[in-house]
XYZ file of C-alpha atoms in Angstrom:
91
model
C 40.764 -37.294 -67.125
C 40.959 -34.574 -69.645
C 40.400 -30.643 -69.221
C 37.870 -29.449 -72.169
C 36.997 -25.386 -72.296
C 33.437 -25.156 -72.095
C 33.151 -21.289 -72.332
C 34.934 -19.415 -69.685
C 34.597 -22.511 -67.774
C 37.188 -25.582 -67.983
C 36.432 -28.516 -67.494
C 38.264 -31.773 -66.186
C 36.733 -34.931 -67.765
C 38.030 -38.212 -65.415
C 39.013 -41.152 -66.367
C 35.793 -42.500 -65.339
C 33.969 -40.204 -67.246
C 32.827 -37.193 -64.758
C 33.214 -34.084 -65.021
C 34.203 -31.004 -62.757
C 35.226 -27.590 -63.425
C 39.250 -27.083 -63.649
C 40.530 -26.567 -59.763
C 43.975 -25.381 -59.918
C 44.210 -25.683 -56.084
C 43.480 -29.465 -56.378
C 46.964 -29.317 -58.438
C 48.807 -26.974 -56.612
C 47.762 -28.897 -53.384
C 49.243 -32.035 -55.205
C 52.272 -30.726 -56.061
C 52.964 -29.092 -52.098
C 52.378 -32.963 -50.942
C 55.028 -33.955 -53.560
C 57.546 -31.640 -51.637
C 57.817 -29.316 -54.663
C 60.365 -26.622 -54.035
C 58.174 -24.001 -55.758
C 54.968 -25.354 -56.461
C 53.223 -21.993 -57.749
C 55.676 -22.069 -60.629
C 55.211 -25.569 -61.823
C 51.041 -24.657 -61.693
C 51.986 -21.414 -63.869
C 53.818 -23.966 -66.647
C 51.082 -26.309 -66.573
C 48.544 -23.701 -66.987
C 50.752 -21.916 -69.596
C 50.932 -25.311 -71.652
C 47.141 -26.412 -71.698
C 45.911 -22.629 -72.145
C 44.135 -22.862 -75.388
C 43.819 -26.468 -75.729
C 40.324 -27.186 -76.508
C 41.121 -30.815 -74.182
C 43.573 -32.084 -72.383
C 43.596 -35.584 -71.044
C 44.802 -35.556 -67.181
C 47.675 -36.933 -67.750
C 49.247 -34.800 -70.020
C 48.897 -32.558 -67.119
C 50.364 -34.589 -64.925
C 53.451 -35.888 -67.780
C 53.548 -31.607 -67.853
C 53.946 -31.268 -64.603
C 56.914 -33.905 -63.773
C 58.511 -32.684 -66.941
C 58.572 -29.114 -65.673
C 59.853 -30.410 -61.978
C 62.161 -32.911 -63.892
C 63.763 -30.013 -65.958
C 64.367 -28.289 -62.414
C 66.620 -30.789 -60.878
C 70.032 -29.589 -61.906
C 69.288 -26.054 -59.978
C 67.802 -27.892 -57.058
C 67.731 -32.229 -56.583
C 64.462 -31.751 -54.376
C 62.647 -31.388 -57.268
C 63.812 -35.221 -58.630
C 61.959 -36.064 -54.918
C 58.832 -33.747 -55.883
C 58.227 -35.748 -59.232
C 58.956 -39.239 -58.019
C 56.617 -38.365 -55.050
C 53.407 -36.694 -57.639
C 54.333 -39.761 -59.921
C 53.737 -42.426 -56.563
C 50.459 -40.125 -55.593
C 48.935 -40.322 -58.937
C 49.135 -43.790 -59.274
């Protein structure tokens, strides 16, 4: 899937082709089942590093997002378990 601004709406084109405006709950939900420490702050990054992208394929967001959690690991080794666990739900 990739996330294409269509006005003051984003969208999120799937793999498969549909489309659905940009839920940041659907990621932030994701990223609380991963058993990320701080999953608020990972959203913020992600959000921060697509804003102004006219598209962004899903996963970029999701290569953002274990980046960001990867990066984390040295303050806190949970977050090695939060992006090995969003890597094995996205599958």
């Amino acid at each position: 899937m990739k996330v294409v601004k269509e006005g003051a709406m984003t969208m999120v084109i799937k793999r498969g082709g549909l489309r659905e405006g940009f839920n940041p709950d659907k990621l932030l939900n994701s990223l609380r089942l991963a058993g990320a420490p701080d999953p608020e702050y990972v959203l913020q990054e992600v959000i921060a590093q697509v804003k102004g992208k006219g598209e962004v394929y899903s996963s970029e967001i999701s290569d953002i997002a274990q980046l960001v959690m990867l990066n984390l690991v040295s303050e806190d080794f949970r977050w090695h378990d939060a992006a090995r666990n969003y890597l094995l739900f996205s599958v």
